[in-house]
Coordinates of C-alpha atoms and ligand atoms in Angstrom, one line a residue:
X1 CA -0.2 -0.3 -0.1
X2 CA 1.3 3.7 -0.8
X3 CA 0.4 6.2 1.9
X4 CA -0.1 9.6 0.1
X5 CA 0.6 13.2 1.9
X6 CA -3.0 14.3 2.9
X7 CA -1.7 18.1 2.0
X8 CA -0.7 17.9 -1.5
X9 CA -1.6 13.9 -2.7
X10 CA 2.0 13.3 -3.6
X11 CA 4.2 10.5 -1.8
X12 CA 5.9 12.1 1.4
X13 CA 9.3 12.3 1.7
X14 CA 10.1 12.2 -2.2
X15 CA 8.0 15.2 -3.7
X16 CA 5.7 16.6 -1.4
X17 CA 6.3 20.4 -2.3
X18 CA 4.2 21.8 0.6
X19 CA 6.0 19.8 3.3
X20 CA 9.4 20.9 1.9
X21 CA 8.2 24.7 1.7
X22 CA 7.1 23.9 5.6
X23 CA 10.3 22.8 6.5
X24 CA 12.4 26.1 4.6
X25 CA 10.3 28.3 6.1
X26 CA 11.6 29.8 9.5
X27 CA 9.3 29.9 12.6
X28 CA 7.5 33.3 13.0
X29 CA 7.5 34.3 16.8
X30 CA 6.4 37.3 18.5
X31 CA 7.0 38.8 21.8
X32 CA 4.8 41.9 23.2
X33 CA 5.0 44.1 26.1
X34 CA 1.9 46.2 27.1
X35 CA 1.7 49.4 29.0
X36 CA -1.0 51.2 30.4
X37 CA -4.7 50.4 31.2
X38 CA -7.0 47.4 31.4
X39 CA -8.1 48.5 27.7
X40 CA -4.4 47.9 26.6
X41 CA -4.4 44.8 28.4
X42 CA -7.4 43.7 26.5
X43 CA -6.1 45.2 23.3
X44 CA -3.0 42.9 23.7
X45 CA -5.3 39.9 23.7
X46 CA -6.9 40.4 20.8
X47 CA -3.5 41.4 19.2
X48 CA -1.8 38.2 20.3
X49 CA -4.9 36.0 19.3
X50 CA -4.7 37.9 15.5
X51 CA -0.8 36.9 15.4
X52 CA -1.5 33.3 16.3
X53 CA -4.0 32.8 13.7
X54 CA -1.3 34.0 11.5
X55 CA 0.8 31.3 12.5
X56 CA 2.9 33.3 14.5
X57 CA 4.2 31.7 18.5
X58 CA 4.3 33.9 21.1
X59 CA 7.7 33.8 23.0
X60 CA 8.7 35.3 26.9
X61 CA 12.0 37.3 25.7
X62 CA 13.3 39.9 23.2
X63 CA 15.9 37.5 22.3
X64 CA 13.9 34.6 21.2
X65 CA 11.5 36.8 19.0
X66 CA 11.5 37.7 15.5
X67 CA 8.9 40.4 15.8
X68 CA 8.9 42.5 19.1
X69 CA 5.9 44.4 19.7
X70 CA 5.1 47.4 22.4
X71 CA 1.4 48.1 22.9
X72 CA 1.9 51.8 24.6
X73 CA 0.2 54.0 26.6
X74 CA 0.5 58.0 26.0
X75 CA -1.9 59.2 28.8
X76 CA 1.0 60.3 30.9
X77 CA 4.7 61.6 29.9
X78 CA 6.3 58.9 31.9
X79 CA 4.1 56.2 30.3
X80 CA 5.0 57.4 26.7
X81 CA 9.0 57.6 27.6
X82 CA 9.0 54.0 28.5
X83 CA 8.5 53.2 25.1
X84 CA 11.4 55.0 23.8
X85 CA 13.7 53.8 26.4
X86 CA 12.6 49.9 25.4
X87 CA 13.6 51.0 21.8
X88 CA 16.7 52.2 22.6
X89 CA 17.8 49.5 24.9
X90 CA 17.1 46.8 22.0
X91 CA 18.2 48.8 19.1
X92 CA 21.2 46.6 18.1
X93 CA 18.8 43.6 18.1
X94 CA 17.6 44.7 14.6
X95 CA 21.0 43.8 13.1
X96 CA 20.2 40.2 13.8
X97 CA 17.1 40.8 11.6
X98 CA 14.3 41.1 14.6
X99 CA 11.4 43.7 13.3
X100 CA 9.7 46.0 15.9
X101 CA 6.6 47.5 16.1
X102 CA 5.1 50.2 18.0
X103 CA 1.2 50.0 18.5
X104 CA -1.6 52.0 20.6
X105 CA -1.5 55.3 21.8
X106 CA 2.0 56.6 21.6
X107 CA 2.0 55.0 18.0
X108 CA -1.3 57.0 16.8
X109 CA 0.2 60.2 18.8
X110 CA 3.5 60.1 17.4
X111 CA 2.8 58.4 13.8
X112 CA 5.5 58.4 11.3
X113 CA 7.9 60.4 13.4
X114 CA 8.8 57.1 15.2
X115 CA 10.7 56.0 12.4
X116 CA 13.0 58.6 12.3
X117 CA 13.3 58.8 15.9
X118 CA 13.7 55.0 15.9
X119 CA 14.8 53.9 12.4
X120 CA 14.6 50.2 13.5
X121 CA 11.0 50.2 13.9
X122 CA 9.1 48.7 11.3
X123 CA 5.5 49.2 12.1
X124 CA 3.8 51.8 13.7
X125 CA 0.0 51.0 14.4
X126 CA -2.8 52.7 16.4
X127 CA -5.5 50.9 17.8
X128 CA -8.4 51.8 15.5
X129 CA -6.4 50.3 12.7
X130 CA -5.5 46.7 14.5
X131 CA -8.4 45.5 12.2
X132 CA -5.9 45.6 9.4
X133 CA -3.1 43.8 11.4
X134 CA -3.2 40.7 9.3
X135 CA -2.7 42.7 6.1
X136 CA 0.2 44.9 7.9
X137 CA 2.1 41.3 9.0
X138 CA 1.8 40.1 5.3
X139 CA 3.7 43.3 4.0
X140 CA 6.4 43.5 6.9
X141 CA 7.1 39.5 6.2
X142 CA 7.3 40.6 2.4
X143 CA 10.1 42.4 3.9
X144 CA 8.5 46.2 3.4
X145 CA 10.4 48.6 6.0
X146 CA 7.8 50.8 7.3
X147 CA 4.1 49.8 7.6
X148 CA 1.8 52.0 9.1
X149 CA -1.7 51.8 10.5
X150 CA -2.9 55.0 11.5
X151 CA -5.8 56.6 9.3
X152 CA -8.7 55.1 11.3
X153 CA -9.7 57.2 13.8
X154 CA -13.2 58.0 12.0
X155 CA -13.8 54.6 11.8
X156 CA -17.4 53.4 12.8
X157 CA -15.9 49.9 13.6
X158 CA -14.7 48.1 16.6
X159 CA -11.8 45.8 16.6
X160 CA -13.8 42.6 17.1
X161 CA -11.8 39.2 16.8
X162 CA -13.0 35.5 17.3
X163 CA -8.9 35.3 18.0
X164 CA -8.6 36.9 21.6
X165 CA -5.9 35.4 23.4
X166 CA -7.0 35.4 27.1
X167 CA -4.6 34.2 29.7
X168 CA -7.0 34.0 32.7
X169 CA -9.4 31.0 32.2
X170 CA -12.0 32.4 34.5
X171 CA -12.1 36.1 34.4
X172 CA -12.2 38.2 31.3
X173 CA -12.4 41.5 29.6
X174 CA -15.0 42.2 26.7
X175 CA -14.9 45.6 24.9
X176 CA -18.3 47.2 24.5
X177 CA -17.5 50.7 23.4
X178 CA -13.8 52.5 21.8
X179 CA -12.6 55.8 21.4
X180 CA -14.1 58.9 23.4
X181 CA -15.9 61.9 22.1
X182 CA -15.7 63.8 25.2
X183 CA -12.2 65.9 24.6
X184 CA -11.6 66.7 28.4
X185 CA -9.2 69.7 28.5
X186 CA -6.1 67.1 29.8
X187 CA -6.6 64.0 28.1
X188 CA -5.1 62.6 24.8
X189 CA -7.6 59.5 24.3
X190 CA -10.1 61.1 21.5
X191 CA -7.0 61.9 19.7
X192 CA -5.3 58.6 20.2
X193 CA -8.2 56.2 20.3
X194 CA -10.4 57.8 17.8
X195 CA -14.1 58.5 17.9
X196 CA -16.8 56.9 20.1
X197 CA -18.2 53.8 18.5
X198 CA -20.0 50.6 20.3
X199 CA -20.7 47.4 19.6
X200 CA -24.2 45.7 19.1
X201 CA -25.7 44.5 22.1
X202 CA -26.0 41.2 20.1
X203 CA -22.5 40.6 19.5
X204 CA -21.4 41.5 23.0
X205 CA -23.9 38.8 24.2
X206 CA -22.9 36.5 22.1
X207 CA -19.2 36.9 23.4
X208 CA -20.4 36.3 26.8
X209 CA -22.4 33.6 26.1
X210 CA -18.9 32.2 24.4
X211 CA -17.0 32.9 27.4
X212 CA -19.5 31.3 29.7
X213 CA -19.4 28.2 27.8
X214 CA -15.6 28.2 28.1
X215 CA -15.8 28.4 32.0
X216 CA -15.5 32.2 32.4
X217 CA -17.5 33.6 35.6
X218 CA -16.3 36.9 35.9
X219 CA -16.8 39.4 32.7
X220 CA -15.3 42.9 32.8
X221 CA -17.1 45.2 30.6
X222 CA -14.6 47.7 29.1
X223 CA -14.6 51.1 27.5
X224 CA -13.4 54.4 28.0
X225 CA -16.8 55.4 29.1
X226 CA -18.8 52.4 29.4
X227 CA -22.0 54.3 30.2
X228 CA -21.7 56.2 27.2
X229 CA -22.4 53.1 25.4
X230 CA -25.2 53.2 22.3
X231 CA -26.2 50.1 20.9
X232 CA -25.8 50.5 17.3
X233 CA -29.1 48.3 16.8
X234 CA -30.7 50.6 19.1
X235 CA -32.0 47.3 21.4
X236 CA -30.2 47.8 24.9
X237 CA -29.4 51.2 26.7
X238 CA -25.8 50.3 28.8
X239 CA -28.1 49.6 31.8
X240 CA -30.0 47.3 30.1
X241 CA -27.0 45.5 28.5
X242 CA -25.5 45.1 31.8
X243 CA -28.5 43.6 33.7
X244 CA -28.5 41.0 30.1
X245 CA -24.9 40.3 30.9
X246 CA -25.2 39.5 34.1
X247 CA -28.0 37.3 33.8
X248 CA -26.4 35.0 31.0
X249 CA -26.2 31.2 32.7
X250 CA -22.7 30.7 34.1
X251 CA -22.0 34.4 34.7
X252 CA -21.2 35.1 38.4
X253 CA -20.0 38.4 38.7
X254 CA -19.9 41.6 36.0
X255 CA -17.8 44.5 36.4
X256 CA -17.7 47.6 34.2
X257 CA -15.0 50.3 33.8
X258 CA -15.1 53.2 33.2
X259 CA -17.9 55.1 33.9
X260 CA -18.4 58.9 33.0
X261 CA -20.3 61.1 35.8
X262 CA -22.1 62.9 33.0
X263 CA -23.5 60.0 31.4
X264 CA -24.2 58.0 34.7
X265 CA -28.0 57.3 35.1
X266 CA -29.9 56.0 38.1
X267 CA -30.8 53.2 36.0
X268 CA -27.3 52.0 36.3
X269 CA -27.6 51.5 40.3
X270 CA -31.2 50.0 39.6
X271 CA -29.5 47.3 37.4
X272 CA -27.0 46.5 40.1
X273 CA -29.7 46.2 42.9
X274 CA -31.7 44.0 40.3
X275 CA -29.4 41.9 39.0
X276 CA -27.3 39.5 41.9
X277 CA -24.6 38.9 39.4
X278 CA -23.6 42.7 38.9
X279 CA -20.6 43.6 41.8
X280 CA -21.3 45.9 44.5
X281 CA -18.4 48.5 42.5
X282 CA -18.6 51.4 40.7
X283 CA -15.3 53.6 39.4
X284 CA -16.8 57.1 38.7
X285 CA -13.7 59.2 38.0
X286 CA -14.0 62.7 39.4
X287 CA -10.8 64.5 38.8
X288 CA -11.4 67.3 40.9
X289 CA -13.7 68.4 43.7
X290 CA -14.1 71.8 42.8
X291 CA -16.6 73.3 40.0
X292 CA -14.6 75.9 38.9
X293 CA -11.7 73.3 37.7
X294 CA -14.0 70.9 36.5
X295 CA -15.3 73.7 33.8
X296 CA -11.3 74.5 33.0
X297 CA -11.3 70.8 32.6
X298 CA -14.5 70.6 30.4
X299 CA -15.8 67.8 32.5
X300 CA -19.4 68.7 31.7
X301 CA -20.5 68.1 35.4
X302 CA -20.7 70.0 38.7
X303 CA -19.4 69.0 42.0
X304 CA -23.2 68.8 43.2
X305 CA -24.2 66.7 40.2
X306 CA -21.5 64.3 40.8
X307 CA -22.4 64.2 44.4
X308 CA -26.1 63.4 43.6
X309 CA -24.7 60.3 41.6
X310 CA -22.9 59.5 44.7
X311 CA -26.1 60.0 46.8
X312 CA -28.2 57.3 44.6
X313 CA -25.2 54.8 45.1
X314 CA -25.6 55.3 48.6
X315 CA -29.0 54.8 48.6
X316 CA -29.1 51.4 46.8
X317 CA -30.2 48.2 48.7
X318 CA -26.4 46.9 48.2
X319 CA -23.0 48.0 49.4
X320 CA -21.9 49.5 46.5
X321 CA -18.2 50.3 46.7
X322 CA -16.9 53.8 44.9
X323 CA -13.4 54.0 43.5
X324 CA -12.3 57.4 41.8
X325 CA -9.5 59.0 39.7
X326 CA -8.1 62.2 40.8
X327 CA -5.8 65.0 39.2
X328 CA -3.9 67.2 40.9
X329 CA -2.4 70.4 39.7
X330 CA -4.4 71.0 36.8
X331 CA -3.4 74.4 35.4
X332 CA -5.4 77.1 37.4
X333 CA -6.2 74.8 40.4
X334 CA -5.7 76.8 43.7
X335 CA -5.3 76.0 47.4
X336 CA -8.9 76.6 47.9
X337 CA -10.2 74.3 44.8
X338 CA -7.4 71.7 46.3
X339 CA -9.0 71.8 49.5
X340 CA -12.5 71.4 47.6
X341 CA -10.8 68.4 46.3
X342 CA -10.0 66.7 49.9
X343 CA -13.6 67.8 51.2
X344 CA -14.9 65.6 48.3
X345 CA -13.0 62.7 49.4
X346 CA -14.5 63.0 53.2
X347 CA -17.8 63.8 51.8
X348 CA -17.9 60.5 49.2
X349 CA -16.0 58.0 51.4
X350 CA -13.8 56.3 48.4
X351 CA -13.1 52.8 48.6
X352 CA -9.7 53.4 46.4
X353 CA -8.4 56.1 44.6
X354 CA -6.3 56.7 41.5
X355 CA -4.4 60.0 42.1
X356 CA -2.1 61.6 39.4
X357 CA -0.1 64.9 38.8
X358 CA -1.5 66.7 36.0
X359 CA 0.6 66.1 33.1
X360 CA 0.4 68.5 30.0
X361 CA -0.4 66.1 26.9
X362 CA 0.2 67.0 23.2
X363 CA -2.9 68.3 21.1
X364 CA -4.8 68.8 24.3
X365 CA -6.7 72.0 25.1
X366 CA -5.0 72.3 28.3
X367 CA -1.7 72.9 26.9
X368 CA -3.0 76.5 26.0
X369 CA -3.5 77.1 29.9
X370 CA -0.3 78.5 31.4
X371 CA 0.9 75.4 33.6
X372 CA 2.0 77.7 36.6
X373 CA 2.3 75.2 39.5
X374 CA 5.9 74.0 40.2
X375 CA 6.4 70.1 40.3
X376 CA 7.2 70.2 43.8
X377 CA 3.9 71.9 44.5
X378 CA 1.9 69.4 42.6
X379 CA 3.9 66.5 44.1
X380 CA 2.8 68.0 47.6
X381 CA -0.7 68.1 46.9
X382 CA -0.4 64.3 45.8
X383 CA 1.4 63.3 48.9
X384 CA -1.4 65.1 50.9
X385 CA -4.3 63.7 48.9
X386 CA -3.2 60.4 49.2
X387 CA -2.5 60.2 52.9
X388 CA -6.1 61.7 53.4
X389 CA -7.4 59.0 51.4
X390 CA -5.2 56.5 53.2
X391 CA -6.8 57.1 56.6
X392 CA -10.4 57.0 54.9
X393 CA -9.8 53.4 53.4
X394 CA -8.3 52.3 56.8
X395 CA -11.2 53.6 58.5
X396 CA -13.8 52.2 56.1
X397 CA -12.0 48.5 55.8
X398 CA -11.7 48.5 59.7
X399 CA -15.9 48.8 59.5
X400 CA -15.9 45.5 57.6
X401 CA -14.0 43.2 60.3
X402 CA -16.3 40.8 61.1
X403 CA -18.2 40.6 57.8
X404 CA -18.5 37.1 56.0
X405 CA -17.8 38.0 52.1
X406 CA -17.9 35.9 49.0
X407 CA -14.5 36.2 47.2
X408 CA -13.2 34.5 44.0
X409 CA -10.2 33.0 44.7
X410 CA -7.2 34.4 42.5
X411 CA -4.2 32.6 43.7
X412 CA -2.1 31.6 46.6
X413 CA 0.6 33.4 48.6
X414 CA 2.9 30.4 49.5
X415 CA 5.0 32.6 51.7
X416 CA 2.3 33.9 54.0
X417 CA 0.6 30.8 53.6
X418 CA -2.6 32.4 52.7
X419 CA -5.3 32.2 50.0
X420 CA -5.7 35.4 47.9
X421 CA -9.4 36.2 47.1
X422 CA -11.3 39.4 45.5
X423 CA -14.6 40.4 47.0
X424 CA -17.6 41.7 45.0
X425 CA -16.4 45.4 46.0
X426 CA -13.2 44.7 44.3
X427 CA -11.2 44.3 47.7
X428 CA -8.3 42.2 48.0
X429 CA -8.9 39.8 51.1
X430 CA -6.0 37.3 51.9
X431 CA -7.5 34.4 53.9
X432 CA -6.4 31.3 55.5
X433 CA -7.9 28.2 55.1
X434 CA -6.6 25.4 57.3
X435 CA -5.4 22.8 54.8
X436 CA -7.3 24.7 52.1
X437 CA -6.1 21.7 49.7
X438 CA -9.3 21.5 47.9
X439 CA -9.4 25.2 46.6
X440 CA -8.2 26.5 43.3
X441 CA -8.2 29.7 41.5
X442 CA -11.3 30.5 40.0
X443 CA -13.3 29.2 43.0
X444 CA -15.8 31.3 45.0
X445 CA -16.0 30.9 48.9
X446 CA -16.7 32.7 51.9
X447 CA -14.7 34.2 54.0
X448 CA -14.6 36.1 57.5
X449 CA -12.9 39.0 57.9
X450 CA -10.6 39.5 61.0
X451 CA -8.1 42.5 60.1
X452 CA -7.9 45.4 58.0
X453 CA -5.3 47.5 56.0
X454 CA -5.6 50.6 53.9
X455 CA -5.3 48.4 50.8
X456 CA -6.7 44.9 51.9
X457 CA -8.6 43.1 53.9
X458 CA -7.5 39.8 56.1
X459 CA -9.6 36.7 57.0
X460 CA -10.0 33.2 57.4
X461 CA -12.6 30.7 55.3
X462 CA -16.0 30.9 56.8
X463 CA -17.2 27.7 58.7
X464 CA -19.4 27.0 55.5
X465 CA -17.2 28.7 53.5
X466 CA -15.2 25.9 52.0
X467 CA -18.4 23.6 51.4
X468 CA -20.9 26.2 50.3
X469 CA -19.0 28.7 48.6
X470 CA -16.8 26.2 46.3
X471 CA -18.4 26.8 43.1
X472 CA -19.5 23.8 41.5
X473 CA -20.1 24.9 37.9
X474 CA -16.9 25.8 37.5
X475 CA -15.2 23.7 34.6
X476 CA -12.2 21.7 34.9
X477 CA -10.0 24.3 33.4
X478 CA -10.8 26.4 35.8
X479 CA -10.4 24.0 39.0
X480 CA -7.1 22.8 37.5
X481 CA -5.0 26.1 38.2
X482 CA -2.6 25.4 40.8
X483 CA -0.9 28.2 42.6
Ligands
LIG501 N1 -13.0 58.2 30.9 C1 -12.1 58.5 31.9 C2 -13.1 59.6 32.6 O1 -13.3 60.3 31.9 O2 -12.9 59.6 33.8 C3 -10.9 58.3 32.2 C4 -9.9 57.6 31.1 S1 -8.3 58.2 31.3 C5 -7.5 56.9 30.1 C6 -7.9 57.4 32.8 C7 -7.5 58.6 34.0 O3 -6.0 59.1 33.5 C8 -8.1 59.8 34.1 O4 -9.3 59.4 35.0 C9 -7.6 60.7 34.7 O5 -7.5 60.7 36.1 C10 -5.8 60.2 34.1 N2 -5.2 61.3 33.1 C11 -5.8 61.6 31.8 N3 -5.0 62.7 31.5 C12 -4.2 62.9 32.4 C13 -3.1 64.1 32.4 N4 -2.7 64.4 31.5 N5 -2.5 64.1 33.4 C14 -2.8 63.4 34.3 N6 -3.4 62.4 34.5 C15 -4.4 62.0 33.4
LIG502 FE1 -10.5 61.5 28.4 FE2 -12.1 62.8 29.1 FE3 -12.6 60.8 27.3 FE4 -12.2 60.1 29.7 S1 -13.9 61.3 28.8 S2 -11.2 59.0 27.9 S3 -10.8 61.6 30.5 S4 -11.5 62.9 27.0

């Protein structure tokens, strides 16, 4: 009997052209480093999936890779500089035939100028052009020296792909809206990520169902402003989409970030009250506690309007934990404005705050304002704010001592002999569990809080936590993860 090649029908080892071509073609490998926010992390998951589908293999170091990609962030100057440092560090490797690509916000912002500053870069691609990556990769493979994807900021299309490569098997991101049309005076996002565009609710729900079938139990909906979501099919508001995602069978937790105060409706709080799977958590960036500064920032709301939204959440039947972003030292912010930001911290009682010194960004309206606040004074305000918030968080966490909370197990800290859990309110709760041999990442268990710190809680597995809480519907993939 003669065996024929399944690819070409010829006798193998003698005349199969396809096999011999495959043997000659060097393996395509890539390394990717991601800077910045969750949007960038998830964009990279989609870029990785796209490359894998194109026949590339992901490797863990620049040394092993043929193609080196940096998915960049330009929200603040420091973030932007990181990529140029990396490109300088590995410049010599271009002589070995390695190709370099810059993706994301710095790529969109700096465009072809990157080729001048780092001539060893072959590809520059903004996030609005990721759909074109397969075709751009083919051009690079064919030896093209400079390939760009920079012209899609006006697109109505989102980057949807079935090839997303998620590394966490039980908690996953889903982008529901891309870009931003708000044009806050300090922010580069509308210039780097392009105009606001939403996915259809049907497509978001389809992806949720696929993830639930694959064993995911926690979904995090992503967008620069998720609550500015406009279903292109006109079927669902953001709150309705949120509720529908939370009702997909198998989904146990749903988070969403970031929400813009201007578009934050009461219906979002009502959805959280009505749908158990929606987490007790809202991230609502305020940026400043002074209405005057909010006006200069072009944030489209006042301190009072912001506080009204906080009041809706505080009146909810569930204990919603609230976090925010704050910028200190925005041009024109005086001591009185800063005091108002501090008093807002006291009034709201945030569970966490991400705070930043104002960083002037290219193309933004605030560049025209006189940035008269010395860097030393910005640093001082940042320290004062962070100290105040630390005390607030300590106090709030202390009140939770004695509570029994459900956590999703994220892993184990062997040095401390503790499991690492996350509560519905998005707080880290490290806990002991006796032997705890039956626990694994992705499980849900009940934990009694015994101690509180400003940034985390400590506890022990509740008496019934191991039996009742351990999720019985997780698939084997989630159960098998060992730390
Ligand atoms: N869309 C969200 C909103 O409107 O609140 C914010 C998204 S932005 C990517 C994340 C955070 O970065 C902002 O909330 C802001 O606090 C901070 N940020 C943006 N531009 C900044 C700048 N020029 N300087 C300092 N921080 C900045
Ligand atoms: Fe930037 Fe403002 Fe858009 Fe948020 S809403 S991404 S801060 S422009």
